[in-house]
mmCIF file of C-alpha atoms in Angstrom:
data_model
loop_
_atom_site.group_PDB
_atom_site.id
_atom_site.type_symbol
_atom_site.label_atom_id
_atom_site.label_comp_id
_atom_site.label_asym_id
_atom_site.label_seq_id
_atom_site.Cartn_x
_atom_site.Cartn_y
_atom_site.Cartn_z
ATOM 1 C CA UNK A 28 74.150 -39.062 6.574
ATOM 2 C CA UNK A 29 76.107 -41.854 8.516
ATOM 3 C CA UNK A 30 76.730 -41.291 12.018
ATOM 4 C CA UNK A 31 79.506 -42.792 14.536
ATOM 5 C CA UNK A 32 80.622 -42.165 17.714
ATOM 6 C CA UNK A 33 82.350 -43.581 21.173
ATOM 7 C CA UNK A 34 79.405 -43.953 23.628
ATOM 8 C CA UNK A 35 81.241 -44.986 27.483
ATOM 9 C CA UNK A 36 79.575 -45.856 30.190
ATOM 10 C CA UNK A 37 79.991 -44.731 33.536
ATOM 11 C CA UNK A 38 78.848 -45.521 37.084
ATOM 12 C CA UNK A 39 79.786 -46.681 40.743
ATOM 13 C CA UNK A 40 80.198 -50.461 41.103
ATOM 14 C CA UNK A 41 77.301 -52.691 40.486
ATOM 15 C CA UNK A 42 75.240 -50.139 38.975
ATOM 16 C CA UNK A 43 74.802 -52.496 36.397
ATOM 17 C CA UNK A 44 77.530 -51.476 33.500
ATOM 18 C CA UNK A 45 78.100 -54.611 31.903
ATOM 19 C CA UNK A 46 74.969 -56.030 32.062
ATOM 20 C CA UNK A 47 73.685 -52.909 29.652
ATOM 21 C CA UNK A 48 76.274 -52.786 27.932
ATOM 22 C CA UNK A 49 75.716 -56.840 26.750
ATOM 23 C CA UNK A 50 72.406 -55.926 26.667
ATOM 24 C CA UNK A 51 72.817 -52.829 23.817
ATOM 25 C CA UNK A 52 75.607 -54.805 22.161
ATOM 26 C CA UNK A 53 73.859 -58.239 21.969
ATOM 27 C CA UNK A 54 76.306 -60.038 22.593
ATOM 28 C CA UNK A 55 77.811 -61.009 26.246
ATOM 29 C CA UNK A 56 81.425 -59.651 25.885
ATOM 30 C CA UNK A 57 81.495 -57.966 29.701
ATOM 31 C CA UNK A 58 82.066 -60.611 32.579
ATOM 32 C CA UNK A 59 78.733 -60.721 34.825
ATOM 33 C CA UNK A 60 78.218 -60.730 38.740
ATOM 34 C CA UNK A 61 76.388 -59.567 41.424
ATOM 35 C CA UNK A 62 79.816 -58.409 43.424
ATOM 36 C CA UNK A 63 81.652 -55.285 43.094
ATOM 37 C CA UNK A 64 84.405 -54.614 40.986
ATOM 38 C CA UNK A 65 84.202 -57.101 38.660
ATOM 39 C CA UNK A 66 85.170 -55.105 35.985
ATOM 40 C CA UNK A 67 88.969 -54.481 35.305
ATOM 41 C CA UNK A 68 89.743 -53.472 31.906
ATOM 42 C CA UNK A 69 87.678 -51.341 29.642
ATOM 43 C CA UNK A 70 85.824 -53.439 27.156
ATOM 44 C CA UNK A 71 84.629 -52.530 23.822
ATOM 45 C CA UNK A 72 81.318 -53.507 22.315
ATOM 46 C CA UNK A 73 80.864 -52.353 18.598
ATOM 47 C CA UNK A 74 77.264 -51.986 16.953
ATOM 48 C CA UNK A 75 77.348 -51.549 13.363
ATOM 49 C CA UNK A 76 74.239 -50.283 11.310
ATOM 50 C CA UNK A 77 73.990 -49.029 7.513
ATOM 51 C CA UNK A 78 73.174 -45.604 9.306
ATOM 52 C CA UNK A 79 75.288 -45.856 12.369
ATOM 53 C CA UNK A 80 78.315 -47.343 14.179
ATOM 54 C CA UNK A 81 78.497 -47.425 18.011
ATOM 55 C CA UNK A 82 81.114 -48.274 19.704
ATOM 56 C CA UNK A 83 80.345 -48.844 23.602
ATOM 57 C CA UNK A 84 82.484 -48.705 26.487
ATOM 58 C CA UNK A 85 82.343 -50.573 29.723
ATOM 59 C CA UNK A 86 84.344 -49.373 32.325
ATOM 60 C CA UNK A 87 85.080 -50.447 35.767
ATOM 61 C CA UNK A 88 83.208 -49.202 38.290
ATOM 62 C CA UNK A 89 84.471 -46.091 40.347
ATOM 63 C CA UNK A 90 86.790 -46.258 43.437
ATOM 64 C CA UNK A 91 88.880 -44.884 45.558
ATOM 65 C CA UNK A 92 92.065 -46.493 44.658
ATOM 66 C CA UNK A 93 93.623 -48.944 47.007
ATOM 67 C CA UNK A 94 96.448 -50.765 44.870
ATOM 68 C CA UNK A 95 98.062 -50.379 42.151
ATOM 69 C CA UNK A 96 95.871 -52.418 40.274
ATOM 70 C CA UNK A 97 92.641 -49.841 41.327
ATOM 71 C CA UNK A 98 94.572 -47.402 40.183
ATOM 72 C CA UNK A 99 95.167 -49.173 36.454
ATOM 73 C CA UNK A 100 91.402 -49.549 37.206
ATOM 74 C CA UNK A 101 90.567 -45.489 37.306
ATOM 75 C CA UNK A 102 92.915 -45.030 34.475
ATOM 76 C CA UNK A 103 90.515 -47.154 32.086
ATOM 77 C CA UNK A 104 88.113 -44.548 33.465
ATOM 78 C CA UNK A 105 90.054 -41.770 33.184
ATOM 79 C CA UNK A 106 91.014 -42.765 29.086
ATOM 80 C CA UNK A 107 87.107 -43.300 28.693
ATOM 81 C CA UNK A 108 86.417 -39.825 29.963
ATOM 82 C CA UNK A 109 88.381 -37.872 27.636
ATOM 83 C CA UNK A 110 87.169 -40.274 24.175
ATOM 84 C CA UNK A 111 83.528 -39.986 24.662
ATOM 85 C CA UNK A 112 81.277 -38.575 22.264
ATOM 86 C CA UNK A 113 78.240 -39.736 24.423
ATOM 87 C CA UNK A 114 78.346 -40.311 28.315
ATOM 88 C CA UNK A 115 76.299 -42.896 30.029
ATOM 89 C CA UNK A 116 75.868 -42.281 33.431
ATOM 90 C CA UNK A 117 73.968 -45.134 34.756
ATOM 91 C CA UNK A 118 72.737 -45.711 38.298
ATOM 92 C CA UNK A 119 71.019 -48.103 40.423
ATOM 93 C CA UNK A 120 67.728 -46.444 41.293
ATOM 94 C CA UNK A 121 67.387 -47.856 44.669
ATOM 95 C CA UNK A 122 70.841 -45.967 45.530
ATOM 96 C CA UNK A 123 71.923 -42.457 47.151
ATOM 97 C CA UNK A 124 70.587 -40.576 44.400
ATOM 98 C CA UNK A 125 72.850 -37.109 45.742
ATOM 99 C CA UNK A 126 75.797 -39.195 46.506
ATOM 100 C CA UNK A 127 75.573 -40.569 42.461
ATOM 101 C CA UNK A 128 74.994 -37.247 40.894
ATOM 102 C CA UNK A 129 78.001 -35.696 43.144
ATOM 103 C CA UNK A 130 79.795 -38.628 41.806
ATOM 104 C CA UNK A 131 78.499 -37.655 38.011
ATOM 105 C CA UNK A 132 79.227 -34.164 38.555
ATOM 106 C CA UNK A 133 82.852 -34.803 39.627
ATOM 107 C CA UNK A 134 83.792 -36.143 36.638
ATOM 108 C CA UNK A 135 83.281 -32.915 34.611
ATOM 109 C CA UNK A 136 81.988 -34.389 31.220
ATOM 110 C CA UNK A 137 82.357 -32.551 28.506
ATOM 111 C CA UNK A 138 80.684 -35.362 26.441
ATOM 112 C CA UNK A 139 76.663 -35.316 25.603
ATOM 113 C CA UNK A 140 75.491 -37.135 28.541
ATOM 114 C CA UNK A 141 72.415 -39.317 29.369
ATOM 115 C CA UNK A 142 71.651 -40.465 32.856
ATOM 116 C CA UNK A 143 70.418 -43.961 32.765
ATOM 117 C CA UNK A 144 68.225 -45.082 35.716
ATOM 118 C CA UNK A 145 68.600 -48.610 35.869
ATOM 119 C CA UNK A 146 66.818 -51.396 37.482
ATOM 120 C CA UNK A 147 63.433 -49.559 37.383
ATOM 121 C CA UNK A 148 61.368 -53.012 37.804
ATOM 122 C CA UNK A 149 62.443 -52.715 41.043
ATOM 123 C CA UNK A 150 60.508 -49.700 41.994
ATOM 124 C CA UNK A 151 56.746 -48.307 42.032
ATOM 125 C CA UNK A 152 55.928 -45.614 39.340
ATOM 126 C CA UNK A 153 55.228 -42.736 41.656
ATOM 127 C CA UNK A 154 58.713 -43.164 43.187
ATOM 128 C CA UNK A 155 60.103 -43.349 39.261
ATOM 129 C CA UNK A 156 58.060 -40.385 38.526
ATOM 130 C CA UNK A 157 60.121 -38.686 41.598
ATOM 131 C CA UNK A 158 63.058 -39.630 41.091
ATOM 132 C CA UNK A 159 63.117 -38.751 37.201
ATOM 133 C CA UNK A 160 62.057 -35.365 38.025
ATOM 134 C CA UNK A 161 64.492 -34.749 40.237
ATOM 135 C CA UNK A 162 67.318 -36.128 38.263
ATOM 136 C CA UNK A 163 65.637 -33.476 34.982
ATOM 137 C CA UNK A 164 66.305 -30.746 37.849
ATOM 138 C CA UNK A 165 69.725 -31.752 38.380
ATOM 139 C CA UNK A 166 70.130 -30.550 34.831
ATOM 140 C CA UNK A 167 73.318 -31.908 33.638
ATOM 141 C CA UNK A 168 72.383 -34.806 31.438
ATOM 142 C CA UNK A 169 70.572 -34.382 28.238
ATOM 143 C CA UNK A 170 68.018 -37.114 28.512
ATOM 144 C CA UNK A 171 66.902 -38.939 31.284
ATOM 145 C CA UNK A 172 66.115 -42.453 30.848
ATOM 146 C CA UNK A 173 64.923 -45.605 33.037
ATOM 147 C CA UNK A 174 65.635 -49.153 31.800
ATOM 148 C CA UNK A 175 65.900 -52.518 33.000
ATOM 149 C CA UNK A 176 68.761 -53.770 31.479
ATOM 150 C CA UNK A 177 68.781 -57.149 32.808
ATOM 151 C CA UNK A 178 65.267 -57.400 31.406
ATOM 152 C CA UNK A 179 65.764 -55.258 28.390
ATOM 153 C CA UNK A 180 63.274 -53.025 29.219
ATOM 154 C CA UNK A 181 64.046 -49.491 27.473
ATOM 155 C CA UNK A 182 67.269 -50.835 26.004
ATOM 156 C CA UNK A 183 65.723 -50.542 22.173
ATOM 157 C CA UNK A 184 64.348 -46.868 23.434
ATOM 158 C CA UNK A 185 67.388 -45.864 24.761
ATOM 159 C CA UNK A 186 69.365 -47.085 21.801
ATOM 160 C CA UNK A 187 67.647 -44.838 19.411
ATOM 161 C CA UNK A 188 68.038 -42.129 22.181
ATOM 162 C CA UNK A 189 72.021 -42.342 21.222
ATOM 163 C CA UNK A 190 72.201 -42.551 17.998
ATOM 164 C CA UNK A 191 70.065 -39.132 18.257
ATOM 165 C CA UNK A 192 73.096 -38.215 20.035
ATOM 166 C CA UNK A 193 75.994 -39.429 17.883
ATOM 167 C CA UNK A 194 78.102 -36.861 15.280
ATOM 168 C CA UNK A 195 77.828 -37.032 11.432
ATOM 169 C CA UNK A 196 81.081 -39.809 11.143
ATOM 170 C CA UNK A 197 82.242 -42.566 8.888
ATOM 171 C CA UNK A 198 82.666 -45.503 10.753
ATOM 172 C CA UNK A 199 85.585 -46.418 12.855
ATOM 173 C CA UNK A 200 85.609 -49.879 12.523
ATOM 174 C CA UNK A 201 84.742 -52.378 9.618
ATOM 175 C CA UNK A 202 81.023 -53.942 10.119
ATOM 176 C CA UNK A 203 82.133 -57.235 10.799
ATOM 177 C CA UNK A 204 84.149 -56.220 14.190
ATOM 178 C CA UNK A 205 82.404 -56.957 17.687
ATOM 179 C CA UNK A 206 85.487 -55.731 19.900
ATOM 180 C CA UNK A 207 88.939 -54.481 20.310
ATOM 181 C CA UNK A 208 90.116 -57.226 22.471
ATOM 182 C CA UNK A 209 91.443 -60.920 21.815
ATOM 183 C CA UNK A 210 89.845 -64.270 22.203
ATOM 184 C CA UNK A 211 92.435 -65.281 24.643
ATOM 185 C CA UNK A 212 91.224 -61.987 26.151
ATOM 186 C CA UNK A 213 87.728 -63.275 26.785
ATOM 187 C CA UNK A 214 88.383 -66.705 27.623
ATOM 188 C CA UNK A 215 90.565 -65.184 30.553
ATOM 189 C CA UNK A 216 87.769 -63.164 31.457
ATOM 190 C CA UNK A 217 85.403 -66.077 31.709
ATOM 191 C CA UNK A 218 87.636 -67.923 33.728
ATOM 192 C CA UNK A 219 87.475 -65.441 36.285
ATOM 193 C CA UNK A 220 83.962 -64.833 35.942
ATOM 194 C CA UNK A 221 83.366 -68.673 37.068
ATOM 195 C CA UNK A 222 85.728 -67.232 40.114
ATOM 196 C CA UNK A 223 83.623 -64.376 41.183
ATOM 197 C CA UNK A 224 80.240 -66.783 40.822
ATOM 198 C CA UNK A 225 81.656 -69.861 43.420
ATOM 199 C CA UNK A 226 83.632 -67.748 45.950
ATOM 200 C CA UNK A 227 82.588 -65.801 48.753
ATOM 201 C CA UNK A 228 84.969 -63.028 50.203
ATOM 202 C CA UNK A 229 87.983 -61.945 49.219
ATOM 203 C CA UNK A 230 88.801 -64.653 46.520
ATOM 204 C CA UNK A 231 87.671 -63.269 43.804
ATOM 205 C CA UNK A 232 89.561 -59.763 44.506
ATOM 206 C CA UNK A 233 92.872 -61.760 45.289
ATOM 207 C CA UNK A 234 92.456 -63.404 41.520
ATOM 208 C CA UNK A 235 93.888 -62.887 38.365
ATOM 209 C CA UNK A 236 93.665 -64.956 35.623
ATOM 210 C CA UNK A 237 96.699 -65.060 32.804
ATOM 211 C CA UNK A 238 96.164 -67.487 29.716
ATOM 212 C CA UNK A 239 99.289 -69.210 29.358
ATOM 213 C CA UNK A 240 98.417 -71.341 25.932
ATOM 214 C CA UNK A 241 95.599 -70.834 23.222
ATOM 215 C CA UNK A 242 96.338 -73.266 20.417
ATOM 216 C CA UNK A 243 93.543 -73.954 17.497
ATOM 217 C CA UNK A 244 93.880 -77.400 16.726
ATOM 218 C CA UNK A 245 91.570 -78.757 13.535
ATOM 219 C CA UNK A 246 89.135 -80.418 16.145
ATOM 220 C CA UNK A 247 89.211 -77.809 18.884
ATOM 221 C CA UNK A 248 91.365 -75.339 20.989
ATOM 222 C CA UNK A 249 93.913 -76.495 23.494
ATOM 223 C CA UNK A 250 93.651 -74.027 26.182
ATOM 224 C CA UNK A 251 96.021 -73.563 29.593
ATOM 225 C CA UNK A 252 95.055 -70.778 32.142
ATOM 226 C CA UNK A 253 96.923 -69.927 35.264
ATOM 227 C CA UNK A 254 94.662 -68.672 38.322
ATOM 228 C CA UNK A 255 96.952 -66.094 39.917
ATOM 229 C CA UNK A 256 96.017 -65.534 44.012
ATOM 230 C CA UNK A 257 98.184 -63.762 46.997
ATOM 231 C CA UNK A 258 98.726 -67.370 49.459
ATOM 232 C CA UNK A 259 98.975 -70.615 49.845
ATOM 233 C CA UNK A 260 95.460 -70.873 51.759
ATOM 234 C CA UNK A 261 93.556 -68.941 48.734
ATOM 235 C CA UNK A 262 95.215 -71.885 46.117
ATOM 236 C CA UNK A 263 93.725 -74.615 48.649
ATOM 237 C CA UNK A 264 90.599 -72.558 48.390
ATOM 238 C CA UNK A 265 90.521 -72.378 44.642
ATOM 239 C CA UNK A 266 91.786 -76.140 44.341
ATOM 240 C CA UNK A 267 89.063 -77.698 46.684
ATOM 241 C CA UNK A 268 89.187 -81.212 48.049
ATOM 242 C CA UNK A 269 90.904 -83.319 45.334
ATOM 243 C CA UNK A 270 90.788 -80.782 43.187
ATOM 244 C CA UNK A 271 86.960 -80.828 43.496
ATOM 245 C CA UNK A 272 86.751 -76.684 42.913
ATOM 246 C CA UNK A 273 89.249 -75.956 40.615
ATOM 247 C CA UNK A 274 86.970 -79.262 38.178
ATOM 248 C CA UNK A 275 84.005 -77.349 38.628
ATOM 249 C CA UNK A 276 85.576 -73.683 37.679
ATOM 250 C CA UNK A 277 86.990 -75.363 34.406
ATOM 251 C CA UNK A 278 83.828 -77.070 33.599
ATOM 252 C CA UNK A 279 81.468 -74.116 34.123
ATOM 253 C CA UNK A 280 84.115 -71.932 32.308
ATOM 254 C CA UNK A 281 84.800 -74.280 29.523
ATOM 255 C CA UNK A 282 80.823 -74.548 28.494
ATOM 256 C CA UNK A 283 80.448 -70.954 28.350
ATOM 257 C CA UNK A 284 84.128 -70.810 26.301
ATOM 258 C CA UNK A 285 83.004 -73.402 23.651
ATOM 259 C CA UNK A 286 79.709 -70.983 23.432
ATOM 260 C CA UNK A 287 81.871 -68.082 22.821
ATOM 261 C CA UNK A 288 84.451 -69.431 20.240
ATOM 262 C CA UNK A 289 81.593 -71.794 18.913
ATOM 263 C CA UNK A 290 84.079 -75.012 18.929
ATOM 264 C CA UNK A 291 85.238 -77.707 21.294
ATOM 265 C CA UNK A 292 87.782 -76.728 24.177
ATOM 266 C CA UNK A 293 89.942 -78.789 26.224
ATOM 267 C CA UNK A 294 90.889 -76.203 29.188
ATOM 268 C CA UNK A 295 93.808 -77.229 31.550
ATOM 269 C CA UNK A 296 93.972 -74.904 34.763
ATOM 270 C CA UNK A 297 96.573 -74.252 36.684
ATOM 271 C CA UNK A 298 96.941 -72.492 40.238
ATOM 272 C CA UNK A 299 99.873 -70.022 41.434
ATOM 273 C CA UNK A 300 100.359 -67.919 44.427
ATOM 274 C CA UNK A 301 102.591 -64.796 43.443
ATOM 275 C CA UNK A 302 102.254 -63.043 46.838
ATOM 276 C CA UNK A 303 100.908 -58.938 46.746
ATOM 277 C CA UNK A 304 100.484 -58.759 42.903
ATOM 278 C CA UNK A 305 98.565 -56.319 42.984
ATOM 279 C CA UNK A 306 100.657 -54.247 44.180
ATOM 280 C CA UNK A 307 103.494 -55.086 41.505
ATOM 281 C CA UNK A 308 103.462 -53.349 38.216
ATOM 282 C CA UNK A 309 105.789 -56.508 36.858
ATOM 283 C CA UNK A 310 103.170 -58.749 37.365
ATOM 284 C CA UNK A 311 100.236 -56.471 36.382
ATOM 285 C CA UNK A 312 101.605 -55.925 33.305
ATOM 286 C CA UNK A 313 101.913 -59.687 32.732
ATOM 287 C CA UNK A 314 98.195 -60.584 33.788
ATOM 288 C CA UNK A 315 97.577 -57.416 30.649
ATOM 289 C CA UNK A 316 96.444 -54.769 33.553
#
């Protein structure tokens, strides 16, 4: 009896989405920070057993739209709504627990769903016990689990919890595949990740990032990247004093790229100011939103 099934994952921002979802996967494939809405697309993470085949979604955290590109956002949402064969609802527990399962409730799963109480290092066990039993009495998720996923704590445990969960299925995927999406998808995605890490304020939510050149040479891949902001004083940001910041971006970026693809990169980055693109569904669709 094999078993298969889409398993997304749901949640405000910074409830801690990607970091589960690289933790259940194994793999990093979901961009990192402690910011909001660092999320854009909806990644997929596939886990492939003898007896089962899982394939995760991330999904961007959940807004009220403000641009266009929010509202590409909530569509990645709104795709991962009607696919899922198991719903993770995860939550920070040191947040509004009512405001989160209004939130939850709103989205009127039809999916299984387990609500997934993360960061639970971060408070006592009486309070867990109390907040567990109220979430049980909320009564619209089949399981209620607490994990820590940046410390892996009840990730193996809450694995085995889904693939209780998952329909009788062949598998979707052949056993080798980790993801849907492209290299030159990822190395994007890294790029921007650097972003969100060495900026404060708006930066980061100004920036795309739009791979321009991937080319696998026989000793290593010649890579070009454009950093996409909204003004002239955001690219003297990102550039830095003699190009000081836009050095350190590509050399944080190209380390954890050579990790990824496992070879050597030479990374050239560029910066461009292509004022209100988020707002512009020419150049969203170029940047692959």
């Amino acid at each position: 009896m094999h078993k298969a099934g889409f398993v997304n994952i749901f949640g405000k921002a910074n409830a801690g989405k990607s970091t589960l979802m690289n933790a259940l996967v194994g793999e990093k494939l979901a961009i990192v920070s402690p910011k909001v809405q660092t999320t854009r697309h909806r990644i997929t993470g596939v886990v492939t057993t003898p007896e089962y085949q899982i394939v995760f979604s991330d999904t961007p955290g959940i807004i009220d739209p403000r641009y266009r590109l929010h509202e590409k956002m909530m569509g990645a949402v709104k795709s991962a709504l009607e696919d899922a064969d198991v719903a993770m609802l995860i939550m920070d527990v040191k947040d509004n627990l009512e405001e989160n399962l209004s939130l939850f409730a709103s989205l009127k799963l039809k999916a299984r769903t387990i609500l997934v109480l993360n960061k639970s290092d971060l408070l006592m066990k009486e309070e867990l016990d109390v907040l567990v039993k109220k979430c049980e009495e909320w009564g619209k998720a089949e399981k209620v689990v607490l994990i820590s996923a940046m410390q892996g704590k009840g990730v193996p445990a809450l694995l085995q919890t889904i693939v209780g969960m998952l329909p009788e299925s062949e598998p979707f995927y052949p056993e080798d595949t980790l993801t849907d999406k492209s290299t030159r998808f990822f190395v994007g995605e890294i790029v921007r990740e650097k972003i969100f890490q060495l900026f404060d304020e708006e930066i980061p939510y100004h920036t795309a990032v739009a791979v321009t050149q991937f080319q696998e040479k026989n000793t290593l891949i010649k890579i070009s990247a454009d950093i996409i902001v909204t003004r002239e004083t955001q690219k003297a940001i990102i550039l830095g004093d003699k190009g000081s910041s836009i050095k350190k971006i590509g050399t944080l970026a190209r380390q954890d790229i050579e990790k990824f693809v496992g070879q050597k990169v030479f990374l050239e980055l560029f910066v461009k100011v292509r004022g209100k693109w988020r707002d512009n569904d020419i150049y969203l669709k170029e940047y692959g939103y």
